[in-house]
Coordinates of C-alpha atoms and ligand atoms in Angstrom, one line a residue:
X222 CA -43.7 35.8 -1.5
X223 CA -40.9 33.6 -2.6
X224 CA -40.2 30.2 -0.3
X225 CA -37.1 31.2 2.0
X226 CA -35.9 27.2 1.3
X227 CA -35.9 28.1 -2.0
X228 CA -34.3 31.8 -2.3
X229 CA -31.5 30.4 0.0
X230 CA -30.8 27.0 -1.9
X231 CA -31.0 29.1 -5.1
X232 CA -28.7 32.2 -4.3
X233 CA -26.0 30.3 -2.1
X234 CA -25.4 26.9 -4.1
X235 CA -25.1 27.4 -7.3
X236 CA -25.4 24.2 -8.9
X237 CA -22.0 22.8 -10.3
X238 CA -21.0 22.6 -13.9
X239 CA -22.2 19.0 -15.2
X240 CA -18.9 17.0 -16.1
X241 CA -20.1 16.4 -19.4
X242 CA -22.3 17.3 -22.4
X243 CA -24.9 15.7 -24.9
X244 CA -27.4 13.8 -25.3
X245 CA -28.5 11.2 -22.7
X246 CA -30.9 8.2 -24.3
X247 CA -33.8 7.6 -21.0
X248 CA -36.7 5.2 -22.2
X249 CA -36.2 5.1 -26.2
X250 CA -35.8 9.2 -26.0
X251 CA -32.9 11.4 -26.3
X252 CA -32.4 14.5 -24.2
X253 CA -30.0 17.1 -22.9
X254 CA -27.8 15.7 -20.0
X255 CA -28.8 18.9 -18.4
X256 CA -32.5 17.4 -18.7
X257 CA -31.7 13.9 -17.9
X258 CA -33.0 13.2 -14.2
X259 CA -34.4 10.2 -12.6
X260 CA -37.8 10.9 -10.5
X261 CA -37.0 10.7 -6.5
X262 CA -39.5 7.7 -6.1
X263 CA -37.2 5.6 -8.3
X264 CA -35.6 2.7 -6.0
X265 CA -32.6 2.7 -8.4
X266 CA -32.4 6.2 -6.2
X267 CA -33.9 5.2 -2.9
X268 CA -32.2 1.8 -2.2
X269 CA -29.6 1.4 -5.3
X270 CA -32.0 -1.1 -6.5
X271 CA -30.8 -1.3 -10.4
X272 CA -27.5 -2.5 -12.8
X273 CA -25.1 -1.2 -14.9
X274 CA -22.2 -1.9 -17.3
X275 CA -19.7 0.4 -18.6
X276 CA -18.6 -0.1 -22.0
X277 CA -15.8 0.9 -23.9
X278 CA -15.3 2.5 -27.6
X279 CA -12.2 2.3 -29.5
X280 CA -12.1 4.2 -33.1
X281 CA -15.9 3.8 -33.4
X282 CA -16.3 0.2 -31.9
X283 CA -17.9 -0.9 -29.0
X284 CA -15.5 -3.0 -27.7
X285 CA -17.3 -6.3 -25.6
X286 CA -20.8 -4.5 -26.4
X287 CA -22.4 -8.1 -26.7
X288 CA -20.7 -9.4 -23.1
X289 CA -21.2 -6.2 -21.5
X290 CA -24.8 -6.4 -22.2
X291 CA -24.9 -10.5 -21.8
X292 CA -23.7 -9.2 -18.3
X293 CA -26.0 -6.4 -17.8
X294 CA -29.3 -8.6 -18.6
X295 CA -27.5 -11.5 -16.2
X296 CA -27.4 -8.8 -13.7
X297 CA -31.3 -7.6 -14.1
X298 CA -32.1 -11.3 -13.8
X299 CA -30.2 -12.3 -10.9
X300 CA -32.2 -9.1 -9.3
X301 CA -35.8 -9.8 -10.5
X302 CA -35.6 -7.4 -12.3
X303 CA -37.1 -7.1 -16.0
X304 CA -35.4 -5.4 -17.9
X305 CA -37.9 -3.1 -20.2
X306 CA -35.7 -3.5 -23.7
X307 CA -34.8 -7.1 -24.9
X308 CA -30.8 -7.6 -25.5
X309 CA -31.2 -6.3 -29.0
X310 CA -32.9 -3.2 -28.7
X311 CA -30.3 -2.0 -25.7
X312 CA -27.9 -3.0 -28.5
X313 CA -29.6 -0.6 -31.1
X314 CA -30.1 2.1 -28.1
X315 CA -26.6 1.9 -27.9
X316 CA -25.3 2.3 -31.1
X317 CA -27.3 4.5 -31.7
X318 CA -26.1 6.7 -28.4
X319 CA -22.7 6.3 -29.9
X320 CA -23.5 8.1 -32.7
X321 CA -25.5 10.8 -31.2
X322 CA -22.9 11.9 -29.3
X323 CA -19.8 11.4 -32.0
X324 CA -18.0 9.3 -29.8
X325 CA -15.2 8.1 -31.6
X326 CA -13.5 6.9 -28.4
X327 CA -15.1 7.0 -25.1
X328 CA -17.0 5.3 -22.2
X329 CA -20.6 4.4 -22.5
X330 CA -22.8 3.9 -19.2
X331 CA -25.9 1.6 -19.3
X332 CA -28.0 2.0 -16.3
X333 CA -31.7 -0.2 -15.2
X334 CA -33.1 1.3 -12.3
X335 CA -36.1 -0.6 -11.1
X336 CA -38.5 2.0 -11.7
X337 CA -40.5 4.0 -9.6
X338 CA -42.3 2.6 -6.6
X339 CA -43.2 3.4 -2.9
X340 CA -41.1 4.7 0.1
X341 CA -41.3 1.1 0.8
X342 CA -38.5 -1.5 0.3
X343 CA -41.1 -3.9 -2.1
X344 CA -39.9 -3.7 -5.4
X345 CA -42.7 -5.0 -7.1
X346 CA -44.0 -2.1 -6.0
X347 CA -42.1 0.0 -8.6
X348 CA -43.5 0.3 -12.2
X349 CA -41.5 -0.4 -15.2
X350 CA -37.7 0.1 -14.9
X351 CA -35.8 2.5 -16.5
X352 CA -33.5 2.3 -19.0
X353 CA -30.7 5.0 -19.3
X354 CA -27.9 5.2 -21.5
X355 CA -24.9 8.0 -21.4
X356 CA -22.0 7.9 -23.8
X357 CA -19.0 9.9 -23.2
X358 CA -15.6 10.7 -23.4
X359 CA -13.3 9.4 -20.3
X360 CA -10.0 9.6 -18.8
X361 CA -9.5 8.1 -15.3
X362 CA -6.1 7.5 -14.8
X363 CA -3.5 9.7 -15.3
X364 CA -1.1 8.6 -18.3
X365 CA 1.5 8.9 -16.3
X366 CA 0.6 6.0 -14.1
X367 CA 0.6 3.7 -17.3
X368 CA 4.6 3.9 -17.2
X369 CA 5.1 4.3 -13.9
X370 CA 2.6 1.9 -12.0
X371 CA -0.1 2.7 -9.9
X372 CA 0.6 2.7 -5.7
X373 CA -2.4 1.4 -3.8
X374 CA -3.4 0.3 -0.9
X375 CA -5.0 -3.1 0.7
X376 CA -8.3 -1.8 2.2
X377 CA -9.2 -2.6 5.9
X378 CA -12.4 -3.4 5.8
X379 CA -13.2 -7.0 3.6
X380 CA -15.2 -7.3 0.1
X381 CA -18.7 -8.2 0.9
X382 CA -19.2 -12.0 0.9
X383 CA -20.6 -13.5 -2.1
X384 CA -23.5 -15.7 0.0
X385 CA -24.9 -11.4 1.2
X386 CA -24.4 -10.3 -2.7
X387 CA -23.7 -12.0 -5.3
X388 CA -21.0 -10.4 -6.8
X389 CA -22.3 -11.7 -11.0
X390 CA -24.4 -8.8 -10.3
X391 CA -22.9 -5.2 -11.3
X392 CA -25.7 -3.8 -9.5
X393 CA -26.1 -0.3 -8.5
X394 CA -25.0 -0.4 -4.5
X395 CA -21.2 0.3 -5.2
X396 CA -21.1 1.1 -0.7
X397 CA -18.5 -1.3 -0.2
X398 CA -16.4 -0.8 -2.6
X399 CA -16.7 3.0 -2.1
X400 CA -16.0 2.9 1.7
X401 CA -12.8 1.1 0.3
X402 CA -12.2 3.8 -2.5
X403 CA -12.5 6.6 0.4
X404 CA -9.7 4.9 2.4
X405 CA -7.8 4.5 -0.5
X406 CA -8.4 8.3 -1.7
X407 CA -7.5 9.6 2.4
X408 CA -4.6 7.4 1.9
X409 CA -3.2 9.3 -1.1
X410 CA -4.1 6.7 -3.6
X411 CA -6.4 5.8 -6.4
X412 CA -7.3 2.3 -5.6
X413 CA -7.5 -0.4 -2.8
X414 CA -7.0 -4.3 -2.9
X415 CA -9.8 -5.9 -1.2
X416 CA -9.5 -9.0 0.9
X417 CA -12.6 -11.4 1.2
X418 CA -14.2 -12.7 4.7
X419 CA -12.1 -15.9 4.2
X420 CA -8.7 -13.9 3.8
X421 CA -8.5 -14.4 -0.1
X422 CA -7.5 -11.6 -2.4
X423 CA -10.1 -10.4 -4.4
X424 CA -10.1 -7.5 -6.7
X425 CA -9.9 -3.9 -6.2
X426 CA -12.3 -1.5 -6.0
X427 CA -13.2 -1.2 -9.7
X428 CA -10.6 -3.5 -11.1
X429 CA -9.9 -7.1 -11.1
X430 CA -6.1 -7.9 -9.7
X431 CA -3.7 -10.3 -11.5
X432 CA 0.1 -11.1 -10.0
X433 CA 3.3 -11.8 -11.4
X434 CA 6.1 -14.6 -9.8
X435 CA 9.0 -16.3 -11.4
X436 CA 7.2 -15.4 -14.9
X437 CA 3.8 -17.3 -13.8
X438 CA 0.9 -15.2 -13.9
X439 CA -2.4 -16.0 -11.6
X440 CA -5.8 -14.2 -11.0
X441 CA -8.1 -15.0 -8.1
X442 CA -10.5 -17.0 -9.3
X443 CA -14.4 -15.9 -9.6
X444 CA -15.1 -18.0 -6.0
X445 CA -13.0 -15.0 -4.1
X446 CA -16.0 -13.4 -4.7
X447 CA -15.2 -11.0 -7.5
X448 CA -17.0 -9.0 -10.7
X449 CA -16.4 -11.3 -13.1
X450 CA -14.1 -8.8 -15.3
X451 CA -15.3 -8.7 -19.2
X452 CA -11.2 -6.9 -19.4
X453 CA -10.2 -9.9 -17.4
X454 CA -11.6 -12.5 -19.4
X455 CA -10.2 -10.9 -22.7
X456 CA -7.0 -10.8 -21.2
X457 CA -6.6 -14.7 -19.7
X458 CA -8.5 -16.0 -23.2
X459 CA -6.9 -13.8 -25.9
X460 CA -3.9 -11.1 -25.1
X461 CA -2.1 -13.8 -22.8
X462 CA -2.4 -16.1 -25.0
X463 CA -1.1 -14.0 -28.0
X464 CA 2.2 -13.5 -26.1
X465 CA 2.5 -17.2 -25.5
X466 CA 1.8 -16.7 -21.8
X467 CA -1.2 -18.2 -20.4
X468 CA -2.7 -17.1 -16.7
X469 CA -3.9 -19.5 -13.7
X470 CA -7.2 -18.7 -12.1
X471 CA -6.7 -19.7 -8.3
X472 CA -6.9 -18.9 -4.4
X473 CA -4.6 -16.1 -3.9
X474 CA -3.5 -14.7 -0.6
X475 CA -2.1 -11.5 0.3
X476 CA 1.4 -12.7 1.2
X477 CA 1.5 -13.5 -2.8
X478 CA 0.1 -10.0 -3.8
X479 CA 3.3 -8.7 -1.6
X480 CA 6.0 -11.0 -2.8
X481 CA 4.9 -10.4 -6.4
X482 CA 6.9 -9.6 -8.6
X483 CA 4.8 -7.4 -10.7
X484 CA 1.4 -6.6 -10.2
X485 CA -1.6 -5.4 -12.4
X486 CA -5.1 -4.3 -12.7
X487 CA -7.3 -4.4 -15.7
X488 CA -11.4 -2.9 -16.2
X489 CA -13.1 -1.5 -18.4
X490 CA -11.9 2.2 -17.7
X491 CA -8.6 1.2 -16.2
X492 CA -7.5 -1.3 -19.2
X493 CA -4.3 -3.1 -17.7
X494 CA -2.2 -0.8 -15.6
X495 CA 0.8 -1.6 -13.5
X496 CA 1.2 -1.7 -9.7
X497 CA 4.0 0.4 -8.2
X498 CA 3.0 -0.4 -4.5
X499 CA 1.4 -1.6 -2.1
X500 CA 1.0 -0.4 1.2
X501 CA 3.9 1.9 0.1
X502 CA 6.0 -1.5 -0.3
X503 CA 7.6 -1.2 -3.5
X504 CA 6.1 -4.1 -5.9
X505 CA 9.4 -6.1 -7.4
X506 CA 11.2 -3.3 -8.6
X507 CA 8.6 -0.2 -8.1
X508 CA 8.0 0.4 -11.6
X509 CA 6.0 -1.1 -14.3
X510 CA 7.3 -4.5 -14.9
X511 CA 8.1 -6.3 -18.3
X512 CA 5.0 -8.5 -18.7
X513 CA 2.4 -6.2 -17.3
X514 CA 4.2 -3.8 -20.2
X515 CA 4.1 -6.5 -23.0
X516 CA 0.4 -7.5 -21.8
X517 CA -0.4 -3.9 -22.2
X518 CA 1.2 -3.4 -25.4
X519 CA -0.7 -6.2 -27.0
X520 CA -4.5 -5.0 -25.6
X521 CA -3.9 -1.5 -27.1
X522 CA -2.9 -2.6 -30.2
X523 CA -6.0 -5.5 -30.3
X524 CA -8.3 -2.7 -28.7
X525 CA -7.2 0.3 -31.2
X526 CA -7.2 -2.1 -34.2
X527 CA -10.1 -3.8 -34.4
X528 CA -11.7 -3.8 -31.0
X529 CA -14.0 -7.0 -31.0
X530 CA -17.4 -6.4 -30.1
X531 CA -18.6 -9.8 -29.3
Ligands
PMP1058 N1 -14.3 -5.3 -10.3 C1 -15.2 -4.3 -10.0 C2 -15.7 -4.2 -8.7 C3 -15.6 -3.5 -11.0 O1 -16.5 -2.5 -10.7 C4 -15.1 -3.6 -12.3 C5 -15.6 -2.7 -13.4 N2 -15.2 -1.3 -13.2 C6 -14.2 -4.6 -12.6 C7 -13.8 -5.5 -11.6 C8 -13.6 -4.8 -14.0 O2 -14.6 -5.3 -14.8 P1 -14.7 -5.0 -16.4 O3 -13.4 -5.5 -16.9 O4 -15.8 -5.8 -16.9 O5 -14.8 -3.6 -16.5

């Protein structure tokens, strides 16, 4: 006789179309994404106990492949976490992911989980972590918002404080910033500012935040608590700098944010994209503003050229 769990969960949920296709590279192996499952003892699963980077690839190249996973394997160590592929094999893995799947531009997600272990919180419990790799295509604005600017919102609740996590780690427990994204999303918008304990601006939820005053450009600095942004660093050390304009990494309150005259966001999946409001406060003039379009401009053109992948 057939399990009544099962003929129910079978024949009333059928189980959605996965987003994407391909081949998904777990432990040195390529399979299916339909395949492609973690076990449910894995603590990358139970308690979010793992890293990740997302990558970029631009006509072939990885762009920032080398900080990305400089990153990644500052992340595992920060966790205790070891990772089971040295820095130059994950590079191979990779690559080689890139070319599995024909990605000529996309989004490549590199995952550590720490392995499998108990129902218990000791995570030298688990056995080896996992690697997992997933390259694929991506989109996740709207193009639109590249002209017109991007409204969001400051989130009410603040970013966790960087002496409970330290936010060098892109680890796998995105709760705070996803409590943020949901008022955001209820709010009719794509992305919150958040506001550490000590009333700083931050970053947003998957983006780091610069402003725009009298022509100056500034950035919270990495002490706000914040990701340190591999698409912020790229753009303080080498876009601004191509323009002639070079960018202050300070303090920043939210009084700032709201007086600015432009405002933008740059990340890996977001690249630099204008601000249009805040709070439904038009930012300067409510549209994309000169700079953030020049600063733009010039990323595309190093990105789609010759994307660097150091
Ligand atoms: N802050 C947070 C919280 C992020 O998750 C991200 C990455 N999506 C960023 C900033 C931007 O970092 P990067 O430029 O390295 O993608």
């Amino acid at each position: 006789m057939s399990d009544q769990s099962t003929l129910s969960a079978t024949a009333c949920t059928p189980a959605p179309a996965l987003p994407l296709t391909g081949q998904v590279w777990i432990n040195g192996a390529f399979m299916p994404v339909e395949e492609a499952s973690v076990n449910v003892l894995d603590h990358g699963l139970l308690y979010g106990d793992g890293c990740f980077e997302g990558i970029r690839v631009y006509g072939g190249r990885i762009f920032k492949l080398r900080s990305h996973l400089q990153r990644m394997h500052q992340s595992a160590d920060l966790l205790h976490l070891k990772p089971r592929y040295s820095l130059e094999e994950i590079e191979a893995a990779v690559r080689q992911a890139v070319e599995v799947n024909k990605i000529e531009d996309g989004y490549v997600r590199v995952v550590y989980t720490r392995g499998i272990g108990t129902l218990g919180l000791n995570p030298f419990s688990c056995g080896t972590p996992q690697a997992i790799i997933i390259a694929a295509t991506i989109s996740l604005y709207p193009d639109s918002m590249y002209v017109e600017g991007m409204p969001i919102i400051v989130a009410s609740r603040p970013r966790l404080p960087i002496q409970c996590l330290d936010p060098r780690i892109k680890s796998l427990n995105y709760l705070n910033n996803i409590l943020a994204k949901v008022e955001a999303i209820e709010a009719g918008v794509l992305e919150a500012l958040m506001i550490n304990i000590d009333g700083e601006v931050a970053e947003c939820t998957g983006d780091n935040v610069f402003l725009i005053k009298d022509g100056s450009i500034t950035t919270p600095h990495t002490e706000a608590g914040i990701l340190h942004g591999i698409t912020r660093r790229f753009v303080i050390d080498e876009v601004a700098p191509a323009l002639g304009m070079t960018i202050t990494e300070r303090a920043v309150h939210l009084d700032e944010v709201k007086n600015a005259d432009e405002i933008f966001l740059t990340g890996t999946a977001a690249e630099v994209i204008g601000v249009s409001h805040i709070d439904g406060t038009p930012v300067g003039c409510g549209k994309v503003g000169a700079i953030t379009s020049a600063l733009n401009d010039e990323f595309r053109r190093r990105v789609q050229t010759d994307a660097p992948e150091d």
